[in-house]
Tab-separated table of C-alpha atoms and ligand atoms in Angstrom:
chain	number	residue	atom	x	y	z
A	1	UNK	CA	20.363	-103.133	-20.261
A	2	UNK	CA	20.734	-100.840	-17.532
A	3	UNK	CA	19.373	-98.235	-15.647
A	4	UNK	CA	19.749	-95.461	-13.280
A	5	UNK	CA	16.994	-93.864	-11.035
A	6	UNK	CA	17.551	-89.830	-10.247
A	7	UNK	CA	15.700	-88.330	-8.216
A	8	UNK	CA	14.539	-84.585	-8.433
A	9	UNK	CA	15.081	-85.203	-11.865
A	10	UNK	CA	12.614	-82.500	-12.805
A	11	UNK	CA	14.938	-79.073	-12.339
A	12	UNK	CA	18.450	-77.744	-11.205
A	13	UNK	CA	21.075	-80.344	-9.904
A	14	UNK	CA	18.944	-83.662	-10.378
A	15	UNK	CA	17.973	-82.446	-14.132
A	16	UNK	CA	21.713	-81.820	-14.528
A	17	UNK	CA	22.751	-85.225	-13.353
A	18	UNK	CA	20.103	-86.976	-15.487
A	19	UNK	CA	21.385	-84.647	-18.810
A	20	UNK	CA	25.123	-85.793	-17.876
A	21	UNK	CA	23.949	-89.424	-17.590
A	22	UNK	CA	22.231	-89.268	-20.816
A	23	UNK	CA	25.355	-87.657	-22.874
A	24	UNK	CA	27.177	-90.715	-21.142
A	25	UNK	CA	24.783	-93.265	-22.566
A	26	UNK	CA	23.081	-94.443	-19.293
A	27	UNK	CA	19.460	-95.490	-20.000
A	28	UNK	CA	16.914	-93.425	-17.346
A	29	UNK	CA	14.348	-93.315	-14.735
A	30	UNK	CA	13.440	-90.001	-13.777
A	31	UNK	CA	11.342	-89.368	-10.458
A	32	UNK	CA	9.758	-86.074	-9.225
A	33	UNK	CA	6.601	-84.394	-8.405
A	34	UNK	CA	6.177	-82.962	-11.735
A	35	UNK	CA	5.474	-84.837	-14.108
A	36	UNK	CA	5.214	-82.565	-16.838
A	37	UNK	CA	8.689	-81.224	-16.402
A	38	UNK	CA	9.520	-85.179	-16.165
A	39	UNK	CA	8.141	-86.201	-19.405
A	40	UNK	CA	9.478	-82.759	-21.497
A	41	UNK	CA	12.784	-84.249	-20.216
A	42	UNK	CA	12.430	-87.478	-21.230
A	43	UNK	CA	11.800	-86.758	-24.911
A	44	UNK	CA	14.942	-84.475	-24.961
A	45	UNK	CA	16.901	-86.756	-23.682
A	46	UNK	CA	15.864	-90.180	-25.559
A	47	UNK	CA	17.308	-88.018	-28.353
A	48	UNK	CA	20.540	-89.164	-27.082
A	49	UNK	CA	20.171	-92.411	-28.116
A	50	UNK	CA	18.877	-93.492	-24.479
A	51	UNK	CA	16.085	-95.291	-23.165
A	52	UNK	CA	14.241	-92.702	-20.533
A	53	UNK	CA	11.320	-93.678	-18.599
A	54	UNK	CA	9.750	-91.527	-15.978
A	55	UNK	CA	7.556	-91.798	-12.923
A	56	UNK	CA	5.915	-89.377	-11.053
A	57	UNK	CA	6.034	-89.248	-7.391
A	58	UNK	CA	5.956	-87.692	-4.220
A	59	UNK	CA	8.691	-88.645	-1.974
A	60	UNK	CA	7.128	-86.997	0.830
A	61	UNK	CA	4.939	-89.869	0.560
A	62	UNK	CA	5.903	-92.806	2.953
A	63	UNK	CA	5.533	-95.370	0.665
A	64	UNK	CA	6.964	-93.867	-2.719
A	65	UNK	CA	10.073	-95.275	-2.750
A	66	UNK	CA	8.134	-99.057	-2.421
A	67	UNK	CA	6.004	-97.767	-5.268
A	68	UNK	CA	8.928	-96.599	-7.330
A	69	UNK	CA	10.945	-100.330	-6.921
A	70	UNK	CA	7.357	-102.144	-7.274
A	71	UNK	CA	6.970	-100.433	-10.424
A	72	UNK	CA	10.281	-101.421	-11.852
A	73	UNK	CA	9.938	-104.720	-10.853
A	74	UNK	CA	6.905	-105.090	-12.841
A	75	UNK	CA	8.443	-103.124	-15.891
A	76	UNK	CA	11.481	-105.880	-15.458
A	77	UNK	CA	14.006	-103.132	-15.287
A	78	UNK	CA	17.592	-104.149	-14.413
A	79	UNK	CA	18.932	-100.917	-12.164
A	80	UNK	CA	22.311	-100.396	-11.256
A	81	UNK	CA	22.685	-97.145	-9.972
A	82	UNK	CA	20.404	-94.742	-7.808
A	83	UNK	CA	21.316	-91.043	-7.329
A	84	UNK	CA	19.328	-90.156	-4.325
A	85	UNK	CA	19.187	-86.422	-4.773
A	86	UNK	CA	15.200	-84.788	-4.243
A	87	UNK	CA	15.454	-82.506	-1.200
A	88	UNK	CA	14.730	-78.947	-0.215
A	89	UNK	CA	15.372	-76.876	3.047
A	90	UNK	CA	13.523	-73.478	4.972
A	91	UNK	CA	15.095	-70.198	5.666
A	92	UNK	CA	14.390	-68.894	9.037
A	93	UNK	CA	14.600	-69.346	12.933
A	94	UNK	CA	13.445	-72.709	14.249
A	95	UNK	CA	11.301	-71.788	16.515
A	96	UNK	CA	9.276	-69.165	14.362
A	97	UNK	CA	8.515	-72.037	11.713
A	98	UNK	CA	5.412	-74.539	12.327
A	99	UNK	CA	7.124	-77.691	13.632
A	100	UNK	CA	5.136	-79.337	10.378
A	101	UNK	CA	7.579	-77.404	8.197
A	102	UNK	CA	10.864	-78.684	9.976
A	103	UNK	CA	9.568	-82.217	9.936
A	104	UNK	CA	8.926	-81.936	5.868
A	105	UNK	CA	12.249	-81.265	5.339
A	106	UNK	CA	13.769	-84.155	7.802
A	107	UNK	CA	11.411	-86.603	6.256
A	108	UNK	CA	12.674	-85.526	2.765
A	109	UNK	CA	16.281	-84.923	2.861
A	110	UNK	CA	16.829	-88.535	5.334
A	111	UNK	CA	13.997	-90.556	5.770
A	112	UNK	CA	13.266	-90.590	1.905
A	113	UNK	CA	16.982	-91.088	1.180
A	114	UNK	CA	17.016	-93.580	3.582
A	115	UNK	CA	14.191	-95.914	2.458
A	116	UNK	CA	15.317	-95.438	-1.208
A	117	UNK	CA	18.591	-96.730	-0.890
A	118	UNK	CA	17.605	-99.258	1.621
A	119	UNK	CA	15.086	-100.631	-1.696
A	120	UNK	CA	17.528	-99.860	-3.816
A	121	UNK	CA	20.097	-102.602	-1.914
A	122	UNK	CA	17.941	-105.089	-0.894
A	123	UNK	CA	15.779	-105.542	-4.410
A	124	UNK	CA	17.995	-104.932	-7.003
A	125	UNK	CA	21.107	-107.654	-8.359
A	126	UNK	CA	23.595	-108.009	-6.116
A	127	UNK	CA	25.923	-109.706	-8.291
A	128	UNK	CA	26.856	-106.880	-10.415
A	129	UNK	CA	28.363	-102.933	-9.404
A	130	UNK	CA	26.200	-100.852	-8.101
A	131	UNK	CA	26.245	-97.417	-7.746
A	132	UNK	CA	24.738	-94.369	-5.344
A	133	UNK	CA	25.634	-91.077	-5.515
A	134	UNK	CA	23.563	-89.055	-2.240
A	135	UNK	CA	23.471	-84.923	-2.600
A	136	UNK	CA	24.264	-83.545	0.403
A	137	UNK	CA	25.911	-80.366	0.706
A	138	UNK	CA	28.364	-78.148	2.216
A	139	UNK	CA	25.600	-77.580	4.612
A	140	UNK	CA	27.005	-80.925	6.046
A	141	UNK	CA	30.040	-79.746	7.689
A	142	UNK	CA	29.129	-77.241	10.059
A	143	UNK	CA	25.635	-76.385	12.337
A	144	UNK	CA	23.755	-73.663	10.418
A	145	UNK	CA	22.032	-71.369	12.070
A	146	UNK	CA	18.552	-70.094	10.181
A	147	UNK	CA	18.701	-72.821	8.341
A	148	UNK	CA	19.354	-75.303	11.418
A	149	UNK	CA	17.414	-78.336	10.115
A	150	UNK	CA	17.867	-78.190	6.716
A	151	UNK	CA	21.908	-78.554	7.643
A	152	UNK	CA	21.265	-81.141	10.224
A	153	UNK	CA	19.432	-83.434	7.829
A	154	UNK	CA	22.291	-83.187	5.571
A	155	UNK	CA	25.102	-83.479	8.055
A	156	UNK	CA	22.956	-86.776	8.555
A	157	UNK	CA	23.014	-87.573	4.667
A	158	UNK	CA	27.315	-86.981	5.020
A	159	UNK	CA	27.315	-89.537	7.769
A	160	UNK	CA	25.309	-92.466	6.728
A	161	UNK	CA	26.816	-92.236	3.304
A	162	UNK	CA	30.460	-92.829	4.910
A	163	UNK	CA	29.125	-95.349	6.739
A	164	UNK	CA	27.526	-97.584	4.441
A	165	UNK	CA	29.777	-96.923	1.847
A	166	UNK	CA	32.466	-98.796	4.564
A	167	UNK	CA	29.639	-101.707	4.942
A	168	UNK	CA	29.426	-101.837	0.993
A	169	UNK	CA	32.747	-102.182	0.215
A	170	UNK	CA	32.931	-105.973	0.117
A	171	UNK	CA	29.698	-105.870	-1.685
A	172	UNK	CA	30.529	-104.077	-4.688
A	173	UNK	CA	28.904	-100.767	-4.012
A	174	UNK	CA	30.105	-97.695	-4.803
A	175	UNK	CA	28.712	-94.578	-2.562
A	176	UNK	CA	29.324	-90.835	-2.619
A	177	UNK	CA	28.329	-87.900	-0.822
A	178	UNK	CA	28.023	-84.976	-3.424
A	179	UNK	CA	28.398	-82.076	-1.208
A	180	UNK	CA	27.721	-78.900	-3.392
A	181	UNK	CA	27.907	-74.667	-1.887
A	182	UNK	CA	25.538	-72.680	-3.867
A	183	UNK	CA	24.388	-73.403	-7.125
A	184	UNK	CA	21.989	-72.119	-9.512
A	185	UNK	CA	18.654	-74.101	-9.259
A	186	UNK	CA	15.087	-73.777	-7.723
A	187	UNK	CA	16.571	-74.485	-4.017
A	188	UNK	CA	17.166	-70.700	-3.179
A	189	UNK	CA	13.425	-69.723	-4.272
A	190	UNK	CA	12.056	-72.853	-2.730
A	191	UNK	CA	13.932	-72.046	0.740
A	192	UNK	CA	14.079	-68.207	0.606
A	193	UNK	CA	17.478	-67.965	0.247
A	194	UNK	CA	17.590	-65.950	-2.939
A	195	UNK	CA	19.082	-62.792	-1.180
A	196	UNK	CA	22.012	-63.998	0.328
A	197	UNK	CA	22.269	-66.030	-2.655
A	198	UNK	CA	22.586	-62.861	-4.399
A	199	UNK	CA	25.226	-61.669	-2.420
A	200	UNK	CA	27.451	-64.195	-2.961
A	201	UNK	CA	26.387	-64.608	-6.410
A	202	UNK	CA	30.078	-64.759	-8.121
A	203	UNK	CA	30.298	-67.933	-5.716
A	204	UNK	CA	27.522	-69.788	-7.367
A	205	UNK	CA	28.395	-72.813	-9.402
A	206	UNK	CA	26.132	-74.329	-12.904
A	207	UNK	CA	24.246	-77.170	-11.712
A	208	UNK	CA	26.042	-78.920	-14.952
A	209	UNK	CA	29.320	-78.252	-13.274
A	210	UNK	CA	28.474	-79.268	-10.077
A	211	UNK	CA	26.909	-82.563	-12.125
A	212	UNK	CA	29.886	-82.968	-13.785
A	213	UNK	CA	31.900	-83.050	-11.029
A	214	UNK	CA	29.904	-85.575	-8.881
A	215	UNK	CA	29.263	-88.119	-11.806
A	216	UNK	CA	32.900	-88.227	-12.200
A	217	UNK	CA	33.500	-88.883	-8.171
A	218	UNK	CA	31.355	-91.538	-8.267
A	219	UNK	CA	32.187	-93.604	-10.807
A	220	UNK	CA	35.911	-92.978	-9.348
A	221	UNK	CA	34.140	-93.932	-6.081
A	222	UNK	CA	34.966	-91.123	-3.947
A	223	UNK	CA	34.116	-90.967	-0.422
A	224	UNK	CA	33.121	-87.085	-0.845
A	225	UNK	CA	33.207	-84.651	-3.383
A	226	UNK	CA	33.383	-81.285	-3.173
A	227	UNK	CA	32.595	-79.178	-6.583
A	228	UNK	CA	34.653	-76.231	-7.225
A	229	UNK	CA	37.456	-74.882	-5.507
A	230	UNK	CA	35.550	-72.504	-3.438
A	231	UNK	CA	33.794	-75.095	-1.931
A	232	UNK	CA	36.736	-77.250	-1.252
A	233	UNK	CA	38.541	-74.219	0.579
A	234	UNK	CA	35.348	-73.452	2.691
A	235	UNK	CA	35.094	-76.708	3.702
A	236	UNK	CA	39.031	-77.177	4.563
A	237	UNK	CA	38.570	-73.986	6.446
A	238	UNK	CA	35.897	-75.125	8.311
A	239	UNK	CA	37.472	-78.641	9.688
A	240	UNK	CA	40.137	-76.161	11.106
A	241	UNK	CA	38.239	-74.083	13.688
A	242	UNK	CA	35.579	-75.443	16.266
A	243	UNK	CA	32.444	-76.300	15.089
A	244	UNK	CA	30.630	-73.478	16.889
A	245	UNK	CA	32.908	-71.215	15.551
A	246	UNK	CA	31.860	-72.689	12.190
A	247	UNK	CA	28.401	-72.090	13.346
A	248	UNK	CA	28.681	-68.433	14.006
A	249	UNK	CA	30.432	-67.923	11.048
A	250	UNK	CA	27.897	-69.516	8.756
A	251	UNK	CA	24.757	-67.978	11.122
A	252	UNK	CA	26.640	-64.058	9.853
A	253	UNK	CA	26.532	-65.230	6.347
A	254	UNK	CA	22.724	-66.386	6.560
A	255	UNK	CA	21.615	-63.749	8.702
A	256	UNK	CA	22.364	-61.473	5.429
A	257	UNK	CA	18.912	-62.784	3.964
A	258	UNK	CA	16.649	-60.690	6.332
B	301	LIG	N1	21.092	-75.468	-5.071
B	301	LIG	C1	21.887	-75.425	-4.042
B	301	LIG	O1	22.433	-74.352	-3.698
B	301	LIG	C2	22.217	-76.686	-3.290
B	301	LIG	C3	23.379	-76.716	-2.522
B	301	LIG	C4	23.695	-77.873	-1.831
B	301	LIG	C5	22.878	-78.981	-1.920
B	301	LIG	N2	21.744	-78.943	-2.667
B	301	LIG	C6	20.903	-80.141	-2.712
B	301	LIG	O2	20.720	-80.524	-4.053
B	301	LIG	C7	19.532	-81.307	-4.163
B	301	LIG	C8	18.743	-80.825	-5.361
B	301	LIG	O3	18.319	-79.494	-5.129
B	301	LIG	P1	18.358	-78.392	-6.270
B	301	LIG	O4	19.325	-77.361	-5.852
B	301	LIG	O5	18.485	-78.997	-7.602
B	301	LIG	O6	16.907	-77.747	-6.031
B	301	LIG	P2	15.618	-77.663	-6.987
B	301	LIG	O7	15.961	-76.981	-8.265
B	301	LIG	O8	14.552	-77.072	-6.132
B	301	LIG	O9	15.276	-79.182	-7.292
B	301	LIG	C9	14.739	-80.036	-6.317
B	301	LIG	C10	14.281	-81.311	-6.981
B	301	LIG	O10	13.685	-82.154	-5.985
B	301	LIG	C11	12.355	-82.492	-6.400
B	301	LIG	N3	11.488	-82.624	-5.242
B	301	LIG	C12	11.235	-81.682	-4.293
B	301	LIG	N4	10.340	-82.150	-3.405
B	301	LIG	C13	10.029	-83.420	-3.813
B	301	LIG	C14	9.136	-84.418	-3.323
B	301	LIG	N5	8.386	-84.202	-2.246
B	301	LIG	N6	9.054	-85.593	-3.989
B	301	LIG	C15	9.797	-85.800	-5.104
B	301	LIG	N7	10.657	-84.900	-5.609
B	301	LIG	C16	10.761	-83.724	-4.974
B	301	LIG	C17	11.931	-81.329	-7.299
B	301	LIG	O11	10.981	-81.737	-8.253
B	301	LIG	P3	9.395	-81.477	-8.159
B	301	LIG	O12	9.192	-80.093	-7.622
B	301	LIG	O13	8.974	-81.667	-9.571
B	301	LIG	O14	8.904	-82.560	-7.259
B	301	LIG	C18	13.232	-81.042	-8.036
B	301	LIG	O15	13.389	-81.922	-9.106
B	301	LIG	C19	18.805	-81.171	-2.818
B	301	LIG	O16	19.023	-82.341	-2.060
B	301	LIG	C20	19.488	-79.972	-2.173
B	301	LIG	O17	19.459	-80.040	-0.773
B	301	LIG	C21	21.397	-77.822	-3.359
């Protein structure tokens, strides 16, 4: 028996991922802050037949991800897939944020990531396929002004994923960047987004679709996936013109949210 750990399992994309899982049979382990949200979930979906545990945890906490592979160690749980997908960003300029908030959101979105995947590799078995899907976003592929950390972290995210799904390969690990655009969740609230997101709202994708779309890129181990077609034209767009084209163009867009 199996299991996968999601991360920001709690709401929006992460919730989505662990209700796809579930209707695919995968047995659970659910990680966020919240643990009431966490354990709500994990009743509904041990209805489907699967086993769902859940752990509470701050990943903004150095040594969570240590905690969260202790404690599955000691519960003898066999994992074979990690989707490494708890992170938030900040709307605003740079230098008009405390620096405390910037480094929240790089400790978060990489370091996190990072240390979870590097547990996730060295302590689990080896011997059989392993799987991790990283959320990253079309934030990835381009600087973006306002929200210049927040898409620095994840152009970060794109590139170690690429990389050490190359160093993986003869190892039997599958990795995937999951780069969503917009899509409905907590993360426009949480960053202070929510205006432009409103503009652009015919552009915003279900976080079940955009679940959908990554489970199935992973276990057809994609490099990258891009959900919807908007996203996937964006994106092409982008790789055409110079990135600080790209970066004025995506600075109009967020400039919008004032
Ligand atoms: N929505 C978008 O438009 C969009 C687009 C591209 C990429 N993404 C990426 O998608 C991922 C998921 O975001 P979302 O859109 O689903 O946003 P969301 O609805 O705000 O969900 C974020 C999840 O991360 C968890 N989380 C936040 N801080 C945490 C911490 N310190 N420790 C542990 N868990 C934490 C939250 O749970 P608790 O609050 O319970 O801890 C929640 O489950 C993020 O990496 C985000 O960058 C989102």
């Amino acid at each position: 028996m199996t299991y996968t750990i999601v991360t920001g399992a709690s709401k929006g994309i992460g919730k989505a991922i662990a209700e796809e899982l579930a209707k695919q049979g995968k047995n659970l382990i659910l990680v966020a802050r919240s643990e009431d949200l966490l354990k709500k979930l994990a009743e509904e979906l041990a209805a489907k037949k699967v086993d769902v545990k859940y752990l509470a945890a701050d990943l903004l906490d150095e040594d969570a991800p240590k905690r969260i592979f202790d404690w599955v160690e000691i519960q003898k749980l066999s994992v074979d897939t990690l989707i490494n997908n708890a992170g938030f960003g900040h709307f605003g300029k740079f230098a008009d944020k405390p620096v405390e908030n910037h480094l929240q959101v790089m400790h978060l979105n990489m370091d996190s990531m990072v240390i979870m995947a590097h547990q996730f590799l060295t302590r689990t078995d080896g011997s059989r396929r392993r799987y991790i899907l990283n959320t990253v976003s079309t934030a990835a592929f381009q600087p973006v002004p306002y929200m210049a950390i927040y898409g620095a972290t994840k152009s970060f995210m794109l590139s170690f994923s690429r990389a050490l799904r190359q160093e993986m390969r003869s190892r039997n690990v599958y990795v995937t960047a999951l780069c969503p655009g917009a899509t409905e969740s907590e993360f426009s609230a949480v960053a202070g987004t929510s205006k432009v997101e409103g503009k652009y709202s015919k552009y915003v994708m279900t976080a079940e679709s955009v679940a959908k779309e990554g489970l199935q890129g992973l276990w057809k181990n994609k490099s990258v996936v891009l959900p919807g077609l908007m996203n996937k034209l964006t994106t092409f767009a982008v790789n055409l013109v110079p990135q600080d084209t790209a970066a004025i163009a995506a600075g109009r867009i967020f400039k919008e949210n004032k």
